[in-house]
Structure formats: structure tokens, C-alpha cells
């Protein structure tokens, strides 16, 4: 089993930069944790991969949050990721599904629906910048590119794909981000466009091939000359822990806490990873007395 990875670097003699990610196992882990349906995991997987790619383009290694605030059956989704390759995500309704557009082509836009796409990212001064744009396609890759152009003024091409097998497991997931730098000449822009046109919607198939990362990046780039500057491993990483959820319980009102104590125990589930934490009556009493 190949490790998920994210690589980044420059191309076309430093006139553009690129980030490529393979997230197959990470997205499969999200599918299992959330028991997500095919179209829902395709949406969630693209959102997770896009968040990683976006995180890699910013120097700050803090968490970036990408949200789909949308009205489709998924009822919105959220991914948190960073340039260290850590990512987690959830959807309000991971069981959301839709008939495929054609055999093998999941209808992600149908489960996402209409609404807004919002990204929050840390700035160097420690404050957060949040940009919100309308969802233009619901296919998510275009929505990341639209966000980058209109909210960050960074022209970019974003390709994202998740391939789900008929037995429902994630056979491939990954993405590629290309950004021409301001000094890029016309021939570089054309070369990037040709690369995107060549890959088209086939990126998930490409990722599903069991090759090493360098072969994947080679096939993404085709004839474009590129350099690798950084390599990171990618993992589904949740920051939850029993201590954090203890803080959540401690922040409840007296009445709510008394109710839980009367029930004898409390179960708290982390949205992001579906991990269940059980609090005994003794633990609940201790939380109340510490208040
Ligand atoms: Zn968690």
C-alpha cells in the first residue's frame, strides 16, 4: 500500500508553481469513518484534497478551513487541512448520494447543490482571513479555482478527482494545482492550459494507478519541465482528544450537565472523525465539581 503524499515545486523554468497530492488512503479512511455514500465521499474527498493543495500554497502552516455552505442533500461540508499534510473533514449528511451522470461518473454537483464556498486561512499576523464566493459549479475543483482568482487574486488551475469502485471503496483520489507566477510569459500560460486540457477529468483514474508518486507527478506534468522542492506525507489527522471534549462538557449549563449525570453516562462523538468518547457518571461528576 503506497503512502499518500503531497509534492510541490516549480515548473516552466520557475515561471509557475505546482502542488500534486495523492490522497487515496486518506479519503478512504474518511469514507469508512463517516460511512459515506459514493457521491458524498467524492465531494468530501475533493474538498479534502483541495484544502491540502491550497494549504501548500501558503507559507503559514496553520490550519485552513474550506466550507461548502450549500443546499444540496449533503447539507454542507467542511474540511480542515494544512501544508504539513494533515487533513480531516465531515459532511452534515454523509449518506447523500445521487445517480451517476454516466457510468463511472459520480454527480458531485447534485449532492453539493447551490450556495457559498468559504475559505478561512491564518495570516502571518495570527489573524484569520476568510473569503467567500458563490458556488459556481459544485464540482469543487472549479470552486477552488474560482475562490483563488476572486478572493486571493491568484489565477490557478485546480484538478481534483475521486474514483469510487462498485464495491464502494475509494480506488483513487488526488489532485493537481498549477499557478502561473506574475512574470509568466504567454508560452508558459499556453503550456499550463494544454496540461490541464490533457488531464481533463481523468485525474482520479491517474491516481488510482498503483504507481509511485514520482511516476504520478511525471504523468501529470507530461512534457512540462518541472522541479520538486518539497515532499510531505498526507494523513487523515483529527485533533480531537478526550481532554478537548471534557472542556466541551464543562462548558455546558448546570441543567444540561445534571441531566447527563442523571442518565448515568454521556457519549460525545467527534464530528470530524466519528470517534466516540464515553464519559462515566464519576467523570461527569468530576467535570461538574471542577466548574
Ligand atoms: Zn476527531
PDB file of C-alpha atoms and ligand atoms in Angstrom:
ATOM      1  CA  UNK A   1       0.000   0.000   0.000  1.00  0.00           C
ATOM      2  CA  UNK A   2       1.524   3.269  -1.103  1.00  0.00           C
ATOM      3  CA  UNK A   3       1.659   6.149   1.336  1.00  0.00           C
ATOM      4  CA  UNK A   4      -0.373   9.257   0.443  1.00  0.00           C
ATOM      5  CA  UNK A   5       1.862  12.168  -0.404  1.00  0.00           C
ATOM      6  CA  UNK A   6       1.871  15.792  -1.436  1.00  0.00           C
ATOM      7  CA  UNK A   7       4.696  17.201  -3.533  1.00  0.00           C
ATOM      8  CA  UNK A   8       5.274  20.761  -4.628  1.00  0.00           C
ATOM      9  CA  UNK A   9       7.712  22.716  -6.731  1.00  0.00           C
ATOM     10  CA  UNK A  10       8.205  24.943  -9.749  1.00  0.00           C
ATOM     11  CA  UNK A  11       7.791  24.369 -13.468  1.00  0.00           C
ATOM     12  CA  UNK A  12       8.495  26.050 -16.786  1.00  0.00           C
ATOM     13  CA  UNK A  13      11.825  27.451 -15.560  1.00  0.00           C
ATOM     14  CA  UNK A  14      10.355  28.953 -12.415  1.00  0.00           C
ATOM     15  CA  UNK A  15       7.505  30.744 -14.198  1.00  0.00           C
ATOM     16  CA  UNK A  16       4.853  28.705 -12.434  1.00  0.00           C
ATOM     17  CA  UNK A  17       4.421  26.544  -9.398  1.00  0.00           C
ATOM     18  CA  UNK A  18       2.634  23.293  -8.809  1.00  0.00           C
ATOM     19  CA  UNK A  19       1.312  21.104  -5.988  1.00  0.00           C
ATOM     20  CA  UNK A  20       0.295  17.486  -6.549  1.00  0.00           C
ATOM     21  CA  UNK A  21      -1.367  15.273  -3.970  1.00  0.00           C
ATOM     22  CA  UNK A  22      -2.349  11.668  -3.768  1.00  0.00           C
ATOM     23  CA  UNK A  23      -4.978  11.141  -1.075  1.00  0.00           C
ATOM     24  CA  UNK A  24      -6.457   7.702  -1.804  1.00  0.00           C
ATOM     25  CA  UNK A  25      -5.978   6.157   1.649  1.00  0.00           C
ATOM     26  CA  UNK A  26      -6.804   9.381   3.476  1.00  0.00           C
ATOM     27  CA  UNK A  27     -10.134   9.712   1.661  1.00  0.00           C
ATOM     28  CA  UNK A  28     -10.869   6.003   2.106  1.00  0.00           C
ATOM     29  CA  UNK A  29     -10.334   6.496   5.840  1.00  0.00           C
ATOM     30  CA  UNK A  30     -12.804   9.412   5.787  1.00  0.00           C
ATOM     31  CA  UNK A  31     -15.294   7.200   3.895  1.00  0.00           C
ATOM     32  CA  UNK A  32     -15.071   4.440   6.489  1.00  0.00           C
ATOM     33  CA  UNK A  33     -15.219   6.829   9.456  1.00  0.00           C
ATOM     34  CA  UNK A  34     -18.295   8.620   8.100  1.00  0.00           C
ATOM     35  CA  UNK A  35     -19.829   5.606   6.303  1.00  0.00           C
ATOM     36  CA  UNK A  36     -20.188   7.933   3.340  1.00  0.00           C
ATOM     37  CA  UNK A  37     -22.093   7.159   0.142  1.00  0.00           C
ATOM     38  CA  UNK A  38     -20.238   7.313  -3.224  1.00  0.00           C
ATOM     39  CA  UNK A  39     -21.260  10.830  -4.322  1.00  0.00           C
ATOM     40  CA  UNK A  40     -20.781  12.157  -0.779  1.00  0.00           C
ATOM     41  CA  UNK A  41     -17.262  10.742  -0.452  1.00  0.00           C
ATOM     42  CA  UNK A  42     -16.400  12.064  -3.914  1.00  0.00           C
ATOM     43  CA  UNK A  43     -17.450  15.536  -2.714  1.00  0.00           C
ATOM     44  CA  UNK A  44     -15.695  15.176   0.640  1.00  0.00           C
ATOM     45  CA  UNK A  45     -12.551  13.715  -0.955  1.00  0.00           C
ATOM     46  CA  UNK A  46     -12.297  16.563  -3.448  1.00  0.00           C
ATOM     47  CA  UNK A  47     -12.836  19.082  -0.654  1.00  0.00           C
ATOM     48  CA  UNK A  48     -10.111  17.432   1.475  1.00  0.00           C
ATOM     49  CA  UNK A  49      -7.623  17.265  -1.393  1.00  0.00           C
ATOM     50  CA  UNK A  50      -8.350  20.841  -2.491  1.00  0.00           C
ATOM     51  CA  UNK A  51      -7.814  22.054   1.071  1.00  0.00           C
ATOM     52  CA  UNK A  52      -4.413  20.326   1.179  1.00  0.00           C
ATOM     53  CA  UNK A  53      -3.389  21.808  -2.186  1.00  0.00           C
ATOM     54  CA  UNK A  54      -4.499  25.254  -1.091  1.00  0.00           C
ATOM     55  CA  UNK A  55      -2.723  24.892   2.252  1.00  0.00           C
ATOM     56  CA  UNK A  56       0.503  24.043   0.429  1.00  0.00           C
ATOM     57  CA  UNK A  57       0.421  27.343  -1.492  1.00  0.00           C
ATOM     58  CA  UNK A  58       0.534  29.443   1.678  1.00  0.00           C
ATOM     59  CA  UNK A  59       3.708  29.779   3.755  1.00  0.00           C
ATOM     60  CA  UNK A  60       1.783  29.619   7.033  1.00  0.00           C
ATOM     61  CA  UNK A  61       1.474  26.001   8.181  1.00  0.00           C
ATOM     62  CA  UNK A  62      -1.652  26.683  10.252  1.00  0.00           C
ATOM     63  CA  UNK A  63      -4.971  25.020   9.503  1.00  0.00           C
ATOM     64  CA  UNK A  64      -7.019  26.147   6.516  1.00  0.00           C
ATOM     65  CA  UNK A  65     -10.772  25.556   6.627  1.00  0.00           C
ATOM     66  CA  UNK A  66     -12.823  25.123   3.439  1.00  0.00           C
ATOM     67  CA  UNK A  67     -16.611  25.095   3.787  1.00  0.00           C
ATOM     68  CA  UNK A  68     -19.400  24.249   1.399  1.00  0.00           C
ATOM     69  CA  UNK A  69     -22.402  26.201   2.688  1.00  0.00           C
ATOM     70  CA  UNK A  70     -24.850  24.619   0.311  1.00  0.00           C
ATOM     71  CA  UNK A  71     -28.422  23.424  -0.005  1.00  0.00           C
ATOM     72  CA  UNK A  72     -27.924  20.010  -1.696  1.00  0.00           C
ATOM     73  CA  UNK A  73     -28.531  16.622   0.016  1.00  0.00           C
ATOM     74  CA  UNK A  74     -25.021  16.768   1.532  1.00  0.00           C
ATOM     75  CA  UNK A  75     -26.300  19.761   3.557  1.00  0.00           C
ATOM     76  CA  UNK A  76     -22.874  21.350   3.583  1.00  0.00           C
ATOM     77  CA  UNK A  77     -19.394  20.041   4.312  1.00  0.00           C
ATOM     78  CA  UNK A  78     -16.204  21.224   5.933  1.00  0.00           C
ATOM     79  CA  UNK A  79     -12.556  20.268   5.559  1.00  0.00           C
ATOM     80  CA  UNK A  80      -9.571  21.377   7.638  1.00  0.00           C
ATOM     81  CA  UNK A  81      -6.064  20.853   6.301  1.00  0.00           C
ATOM     82  CA  UNK A  82      -2.560  22.294   6.222  1.00  0.00           C
ATOM     83  CA  UNK A  83       0.713  22.218   4.345  1.00  0.00           C
ATOM     84  CA  UNK A  84       2.022  19.563   6.739  1.00  0.00           C
ATOM     85  CA  UNK A  85      -0.314  17.092   5.001  1.00  0.00           C
ATOM     86  CA  UNK A  86      -2.818  16.798   7.853  1.00  0.00           C
ATOM     87  CA  UNK A  87      -6.479  16.834   6.866  1.00  0.00           C
ATOM     88  CA  UNK A  88      -9.894  15.998   8.306  1.00  0.00           C
ATOM     89  CA  UNK A  89     -13.428  16.591   7.085  1.00  0.00           C
ATOM     90  CA  UNK A  90     -17.098  15.929   7.586  1.00  0.00           C
ATOM     91  CA  UNK A  91     -20.418  16.469   5.852  1.00  0.00           C
ATOM     92  CA  UNK A  92     -23.736  17.120   7.568  1.00  0.00           C
ATOM     93  CA  UNK A  93     -25.256  14.214   5.641  1.00  0.00           C
ATOM     94  CA  UNK A  94     -22.550  11.771   4.504  1.00  0.00           C
ATOM     95  CA  UNK A  95     -25.225   9.350   3.271  1.00  0.00           C
ATOM     96  CA  UNK A  96     -26.152  11.790   0.486  1.00  0.00           C
ATOM     97  CA  UNK A  97     -25.988  10.167  -2.924  1.00  0.00           C
ATOM     98  CA  UNK A  98     -27.158  10.858  -6.462  1.00  0.00           C
ATOM     99  CA  UNK A  99     -27.487   8.758  -9.608  1.00  0.00           C
ATOM    100  CA  UNK A 100     -24.238   8.842 -11.633  1.00  0.00           C
ATOM    101  CA  UNK A 101     -24.138  11.302 -14.554  1.00  0.00           C
ATOM    102  CA  UNK A 102     -22.906   8.405 -16.665  1.00  0.00           C
ATOM    103  CA  UNK A 103     -21.384   5.050 -15.745  1.00  0.00           C
ATOM    104  CA  UNK A 104     -18.384   5.699 -13.511  1.00  0.00           C
ATOM    105  CA  UNK A 105     -19.027   9.461 -13.285  1.00  0.00           C
ATOM    106  CA  UNK A 106     -20.387  10.465  -9.874  1.00  0.00           C
ATOM    107  CA  UNK A 107     -22.646  13.508  -9.767  1.00  0.00           C
ATOM    108  CA  UNK A 108     -20.873  15.582  -7.123  1.00  0.00           C
ATOM    109  CA  UNK A 109     -22.614  18.849  -8.063  1.00  0.00           C
ATOM    110  CA  UNK A 110     -26.004  17.208  -7.443  1.00  0.00           C
ATOM    111  CA  UNK A 111     -25.200  16.379  -3.807  1.00  0.00           C
ATOM    112  CA  UNK A 112     -23.473  19.711  -3.178  1.00  0.00           C
ATOM    113  CA  UNK A 113     -26.196  21.977  -4.560  1.00  0.00           C
ATOM    114  CA  UNK A 114     -26.153  25.774  -4.613  1.00  0.00           C
ATOM    115  CA  UNK A 115     -24.740  28.153  -2.047  1.00  0.00           C
ATOM    116  CA  UNK A 116     -21.433  29.598  -0.970  1.00  0.00           C
ATOM    117  CA  UNK A 117     -17.865  28.395  -0.750  1.00  0.00           C
ATOM    118  CA  UNK A 118     -15.844  29.898   2.094  1.00  0.00           C
ATOM    119  CA  UNK A 119     -12.179  29.556   2.977  1.00  0.00           C
ATOM    120  CA  UNK A 120     -10.547  30.703   6.224  1.00  0.00           C
ATOM    121  CA  UNK A 121      -6.797  30.800   6.480  1.00  0.00           C
ATOM    122  CA  UNK A 122      -4.314  32.122   9.035  1.00  0.00           C
ATOM    123  CA  UNK A 123      -2.340  35.206   8.075  1.00  0.00           C
ATOM    124  CA  UNK A 124       1.211  35.901   9.255  1.00  0.00           C
ATOM    125  CA  UNK A 125      -0.039  38.319  11.932  1.00  0.00           C
ATOM    126  CA  UNK A 126      -2.021  35.482  13.555  1.00  0.00           C
ATOM    127  CA  UNK A 127      -5.427  36.792  12.442  1.00  0.00           C
ATOM    128  CA  UNK A 128      -7.660  34.795  10.099  1.00  0.00           C
ATOM    129  CA  UNK A 129      -8.666  35.852   6.611  1.00  0.00           C
ATOM    130  CA  UNK A 130     -11.992  34.494   5.355  1.00  0.00           C
ATOM    131  CA  UNK A 131     -13.045  34.767   1.732  1.00  0.00           C
ATOM    132  CA  UNK A 132     -16.471  33.739   0.476  1.00  0.00           C
ATOM    133  CA  UNK A 133     -17.519  33.207  -3.136  1.00  0.00           C
ATOM    134  CA  UNK A 134     -20.693  31.746  -4.669  1.00  0.00           C
ATOM    135  CA  UNK A 135     -20.508  28.061  -5.587  1.00  0.00           C
ATOM    136  CA  UNK A 136     -20.166  28.190  -9.371  1.00  0.00           C
ATOM    137  CA  UNK A 137     -20.188  24.519 -10.298  1.00  0.00           C
ATOM    138  CA  UNK A 138     -20.429  22.320  -7.209  1.00  0.00           C
ATOM    139  CA  UNK A 139     -17.784  20.063  -8.783  1.00  0.00           C
ATOM    140  CA  UNK A 140     -15.421  21.622  -6.211  1.00  0.00           C
ATOM    141  CA  UNK A 141     -12.202  21.878  -8.289  1.00  0.00           C
ATOM    142  CA  UNK A 142     -13.679  24.808 -10.232  1.00  0.00           C
ATOM    143  CA  UNK A 143     -14.879  26.280  -6.955  1.00  0.00           C
ATOM    144  CA  UNK A 144     -11.352  26.264  -5.524  1.00  0.00           C
ATOM    145  CA  UNK A 145     -10.007  27.912  -8.714  1.00  0.00           C
ATOM    146  CA  UNK A 146     -12.810  30.487  -8.611  1.00  0.00           C
ATOM    147  CA  UNK A 147     -12.055  31.226  -4.956  1.00  0.00           C
ATOM    148  CA  UNK A 148      -8.331  31.643  -5.656  1.00  0.00           C
ATOM    149  CA  UNK A 149      -8.963  34.023  -8.554  1.00  0.00           C
ATOM    150  CA  UNK A 150     -11.680  36.164  -7.000  1.00  0.00           C
ATOM    151  CA  UNK A 151     -10.795  36.157  -3.314  1.00  0.00           C
ATOM    152  CA  UNK A 152      -6.999  35.843  -3.441  1.00  0.00           C
ATOM    153  CA  UNK A 153      -6.375  37.276  -6.960  1.00  0.00           C
ATOM    154  CA  UNK A 154      -4.244  34.230  -7.802  1.00  0.00           C
ATOM    155  CA  UNK A 155      -5.041  32.667 -11.195  1.00  0.00           C
ATOM    156  CA  UNK A 156      -4.846  28.883 -10.784  1.00  0.00           C
ATOM    157  CA  UNK A 157      -5.903  25.650 -12.383  1.00  0.00           C
ATOM    158  CA  UNK A 158      -7.203  23.042  -9.939  1.00  0.00           C
ATOM    159  CA  UNK A 159      -7.903  19.415 -10.846  1.00  0.00           C
ATOM    160  CA  UNK A 160      -9.443  17.084  -8.262  1.00  0.00           C
ATOM    161  CA  UNK A 161     -10.716  13.553  -8.624  1.00  0.00           C
ATOM    162  CA  UNK A 162     -12.028  10.692  -6.529  1.00  0.00           C
ATOM    163  CA  UNK A 163     -12.616   7.281  -8.075  1.00  0.00           C
ATOM    164  CA  UNK A 164     -15.088   5.075  -6.177  1.00  0.00           C
ATOM    165  CA  UNK A 165     -15.275   1.368  -7.058  1.00  0.00           C
ATOM    166  CA  UNK A 166     -18.555  -0.528  -7.393  1.00  0.00           C
ATOM    167  CA  UNK A 167     -17.836  -2.188  -4.023  1.00  0.00           C
ATOM    168  CA  UNK A 168     -17.866   1.426  -2.658  1.00  0.00           C
ATOM    169  CA  UNK A 169     -14.224   1.698  -1.630  1.00  0.00           C
ATOM    170  CA  UNK A 170     -12.100   4.634  -2.783  1.00  0.00           C
ATOM    171  CA  UNK A 171      -9.790   3.297  -5.502  1.00  0.00           C
ATOM    172  CA  UNK A 172      -8.106   6.607  -6.212  1.00  0.00           C
ATOM    173  CA  UNK A 173      -8.105  10.184  -5.031  1.00  0.00           C
ATOM    174  CA  UNK A 174      -5.831  13.071  -5.763  1.00  0.00           C
ATOM    175  CA  UNK A 175      -5.333  16.438  -7.299  1.00  0.00           C
ATOM    176  CA  UNK A 176      -3.085  18.912  -9.025  1.00  0.00           C
ATOM    177  CA  UNK A 177      -2.818  22.671  -8.665  1.00  0.00           C
ATOM    178  CA  UNK A 178      -0.957  24.839 -11.187  1.00  0.00           C
ATOM    179  CA  UNK A 179      -0.286  28.545 -10.672  1.00  0.00           C
ATOM    180  CA  UNK A 180       1.466  30.768 -13.187  1.00  0.00           C
ATOM    181  CA  UNK A 181       3.602  33.387 -11.426  1.00  0.00           C
ATOM    182  CA  UNK A 182       3.083  37.062 -12.341  1.00  0.00           C
ATOM    183  CA  UNK A 183       6.122  37.064 -14.669  1.00  0.00           C
ATOM    184  CA  UNK A 184       4.920  34.016 -16.647  1.00  0.00           C
ATOM    185  CA  UNK A 185       5.057  34.544 -20.418  1.00  0.00           C
ATOM    186  CA  UNK A 186       2.414  33.596 -22.959  1.00  0.00           C
ATOM    187  CA  UNK A 187       4.057  30.297 -23.901  1.00  0.00           C
ATOM    188  CA  UNK A 188       4.036  29.189 -20.232  1.00  0.00           C
ATOM    189  CA  UNK A 189       0.338  30.047 -19.909  1.00  0.00           C
ATOM    190  CA  UNK A 190      -0.400  28.034 -23.042  1.00  0.00           C
ATOM    191  CA  UNK A 191       1.655  25.102 -21.793  1.00  0.00           C
ATOM    192  CA  UNK A 192      -0.267  25.082 -18.482  1.00  0.00           C
ATOM    193  CA  UNK A 193      -3.588  25.237 -20.311  1.00  0.00           C
ATOM    194  CA  UNK A 194      -2.558  22.357 -22.559  1.00  0.00           C
ATOM    195  CA  UNK A 195      -1.587  20.321 -19.498  1.00  0.00           C
ATOM    196  CA  UNK A 196      -4.974  20.903 -17.868  1.00  0.00           C
ATOM    197  CA  UNK A 197      -6.802  20.070 -21.113  1.00  0.00           C
ATOM    198  CA  UNK A 198      -4.793  16.851 -21.488  1.00  0.00           C
ATOM    199  CA  UNK A 199      -5.546  15.668 -17.949  1.00  0.00           C
ATOM    200  CA  UNK A 200      -9.163  16.788 -18.030  1.00  0.00           C
ATOM    201  CA  UNK A 201     -11.373  14.829 -15.700  1.00  0.00           C
ATOM    202  CA  UNK A 202      -9.011  11.842 -15.785  1.00  0.00           C
ATOM    203  CA  UNK A 203      -7.024  12.689 -12.675  1.00  0.00           C
ATOM    204  CA  UNK A 204      -8.795  10.170 -10.425  1.00  0.00           C
ATOM    205  CA  UNK A 205      -8.045   7.380 -12.884  1.00  0.00           C
ATOM    206  CA  UNK A 206      -4.432   8.506 -12.975  1.00  0.00           C
ATOM    207  CA  UNK A 207      -4.240   8.438  -9.182  1.00  0.00           C
ATOM    208  CA  UNK A 208      -5.860   5.012  -8.988  1.00  0.00           C
ATOM    209  CA  UNK A 209      -2.967   3.517 -10.948  1.00  0.00           C
ATOM    210  CA  UNK A 210      -0.647   1.964  -8.425  1.00  0.00           C
ATOM    211  CA  UNK A 211       2.493   3.886  -9.283  1.00  0.00           C
ATOM    212  CA  UNK A 212       4.936   5.653  -7.044  1.00  0.00           C
ATOM    213  CA  UNK A 213       4.498   9.383  -6.512  1.00  0.00           C
ATOM    214  CA  UNK A 214       7.240  10.398  -8.940  1.00  0.00           C
ATOM    215  CA  UNK A 215       5.575   8.420 -11.741  1.00  0.00           C
ATOM    216  CA  UNK A 216       2.253  10.101 -10.890  1.00  0.00           C
ATOM    217  CA  UNK A 217       3.806  13.579 -10.972  1.00  0.00           C
ATOM    218  CA  UNK A 218       5.591  12.707 -14.242  1.00  0.00           C
ATOM    219  CA  UNK A 219       2.320  11.722 -15.842  1.00  0.00           C
ATOM    220  CA  UNK A 220       0.578  14.844 -14.556  1.00  0.00           C
ATOM    221  CA  UNK A 221       3.261  17.100 -16.000  1.00  0.00           C
ATOM    222  CA  UNK A 222       3.680  15.313 -19.319  1.00  0.00           C
ATOM    223  CA  UNK A 223       6.348  17.218 -21.247  1.00  0.00           C
ATOM    224  CA  UNK A 224       6.410  20.240 -18.896  1.00  0.00           C
ATOM    225  CA  UNK A 225       9.846  20.669 -17.292  1.00  0.00           C
ATOM    226  CA  UNK A 226       9.443  20.713 -13.503  1.00  0.00           C
ATOM    227  CA  UNK A 227      11.386  20.723 -10.244  1.00  0.00           C
ATOM    228  CA  UNK A 228      10.389  19.159  -6.936  1.00  0.00           C
ATOM    229  CA  UNK A 229      11.059  21.384  -3.924  1.00  0.00           C
ATOM    230  CA  UNK A 230       9.146  19.803  -1.077  1.00  0.00           C
ATOM    231  CA  UNK A 231       7.599  16.439  -0.213  1.00  0.00           C
ATOM    232  CA  UNK A 232       5.139  15.781   2.606  1.00  0.00           C
ATOM    233  CA  UNK A 233       3.205  12.720   3.661  1.00  0.00           C
ATOM    234  CA  UNK A 234      -0.571  13.062   3.841  1.00  0.00           C
ATOM    235  CA  UNK A 235      -2.769  11.652   6.615  1.00  0.00           C
ATOM    236  CA  UNK A 236      -6.270  11.844   7.969  1.00  0.00           C
ATOM    237  CA  UNK A 237      -5.479  13.596  11.249  1.00  0.00           C
ATOM    238  CA  UNK A 238      -8.055  14.657  13.796  1.00  0.00           C
ATOM    239  CA  UNK A 239      -7.175  16.950  16.659  1.00  0.00           C
ATOM    240  CA  UNK A 240      -9.876  15.652  18.972  1.00  0.00           C
ATOM    241  CA  UNK A 241      -8.979  14.062  22.304  1.00  0.00           C
ATOM    242  CA  UNK A 242     -10.909  13.218  25.439  1.00  0.00           C
ATOM    243  CA  UNK A 243      -9.491  16.315  27.168  1.00  0.00           C
ATOM    244  CA  UNK A 244     -10.936  18.634  24.493  1.00  0.00           C
ATOM    245  CA  UNK A 245     -14.349  17.024  24.793  1.00  0.00           C
ATOM    246  CA  UNK A 246     -14.097  17.308  28.580  1.00  0.00           C
ATOM    247  CA  UNK A 247     -13.793  21.060  28.011  1.00  0.00           C
ATOM    248  CA  UNK A 248     -16.908  20.955  25.827  1.00  0.00           C
ATOM    249  CA  UNK A 249     -18.858  19.172  28.581  1.00  0.00           C
ATOM    250  CA  UNK A 250     -17.539  21.611  31.184  1.00  0.00           C
ATOM    251  CA  UNK A 251     -18.899  24.488  29.098  1.00  0.00           C
ATOM    252  CA  UNK A 252     -22.459  23.076  29.254  1.00  0.00           C
ATOM    253  CA  UNK A 253     -25.003  24.690  31.541  1.00  0.00           C
ATOM    254  CA  UNK A 254     -25.655  23.250  35.032  1.00  0.00           C
ATOM    255  CA  UNK A 255     -29.018  21.856  33.984  1.00  0.00           C
ATOM    256  CA  UNK A 256     -27.650  20.023  30.921  1.00  0.00           C
ATOM    257  CA  UNK A 257     -24.809  18.557  32.948  1.00  0.00           C
ATOM    258  CA  UNK A 258     -27.243  17.475  35.685  1.00  0.00           C
ATOM    259  CA  UNK A 259     -29.362  15.742  33.030  1.00  0.00           C
ATOM    260  CA  UNK A 260     -26.361  13.803  31.725  1.00  0.00           C
ATOM    261  CA  UNK A 261     -25.416  12.789  35.283  1.00  0.00           C
ATOM    262  CA  UNK A 262     -28.997  11.615  35.866  1.00  0.00           C
ATOM    263  CA  UNK A 263     -28.754   9.478  32.712  1.00  0.00           C
ATOM    264  CA  UNK A 264     -25.675   7.832  34.230  1.00  0.00           C
ATOM    265  CA  UNK A 265     -23.237   8.473  31.378  1.00  0.00           C
ATOM    266  CA  UNK A 266     -22.660  10.595  28.307  1.00  0.00           C
ATOM    267  CA  UNK A 267     -21.376   9.774  24.844  1.00  0.00           C
ATOM    268  CA  UNK A 268     -19.703  12.531  22.869  1.00  0.00           C
ATOM    269  CA  UNK A 269     -18.969  11.990  19.176  1.00  0.00           C
ATOM    270  CA  UNK A 270     -16.355  13.993  17.271  1.00  0.00           C
ATOM    271  CA  UNK A 271     -17.899  15.412  14.074  1.00  0.00           C
ATOM    272  CA  UNK A 272     -14.665  15.130  12.156  1.00  0.00           C
ATOM    273  CA  UNK A 273     -13.606  11.564  12.790  1.00  0.00           C
ATOM    274  CA  UNK A 274     -16.706   9.951  14.312  1.00  0.00           C
ATOM    275  CA  UNK A 275     -14.647   8.796  17.275  1.00  0.00           C
ATOM    276  CA  UNK A 276     -16.915   8.088  20.263  1.00  0.00           C
ATOM    277  CA  UNK A 277     -15.875   9.119  23.755  1.00  0.00           C
ATOM    278  CA  UNK A 278     -17.751   7.709  26.706  1.00  0.00           C
ATOM    279  CA  UNK A 279     -17.920   9.670  29.962  1.00  0.00           C
ATOM    280  CA  UNK A 280     -18.924   7.745  33.081  1.00  0.00           C
ATOM    281  CA  UNK A 281     -21.106   9.174  35.849  1.00  0.00           C
ATOM    282  CA  UNK A 282     -17.961   9.601  38.003  1.00  0.00           C
ATOM    283  CA  UNK A 283     -16.211  11.544  35.241  1.00  0.00           C
ATOM    284  CA  UNK A 284     -19.276  13.756  34.746  1.00  0.00           C
ATOM    285  CA  UNK A 285     -19.439  14.472  38.486  1.00  0.00           C
ATOM    286  CA  UNK A 286     -15.746  15.405  38.440  1.00  0.00           C
ATOM    287  CA  UNK A 287     -16.348  17.797  35.497  1.00  0.00           C
ATOM    288  CA  UNK A 288     -19.202  19.442  37.395  1.00  0.00           C
ATOM    289  CA  UNK A 289     -17.228  19.833  40.615  1.00  0.00           C
ATOM    290  CA  UNK A 290     -14.273  21.312  38.711  1.00  0.00           C
ATOM    291  CA  UNK A 291     -16.522  24.001  37.301  1.00  0.00           C
TER     292      UNK A 291
HETATM  293 ZN1  LIG B   1     -11.988  13.663  15.981  1.00  0.00          ZN
END
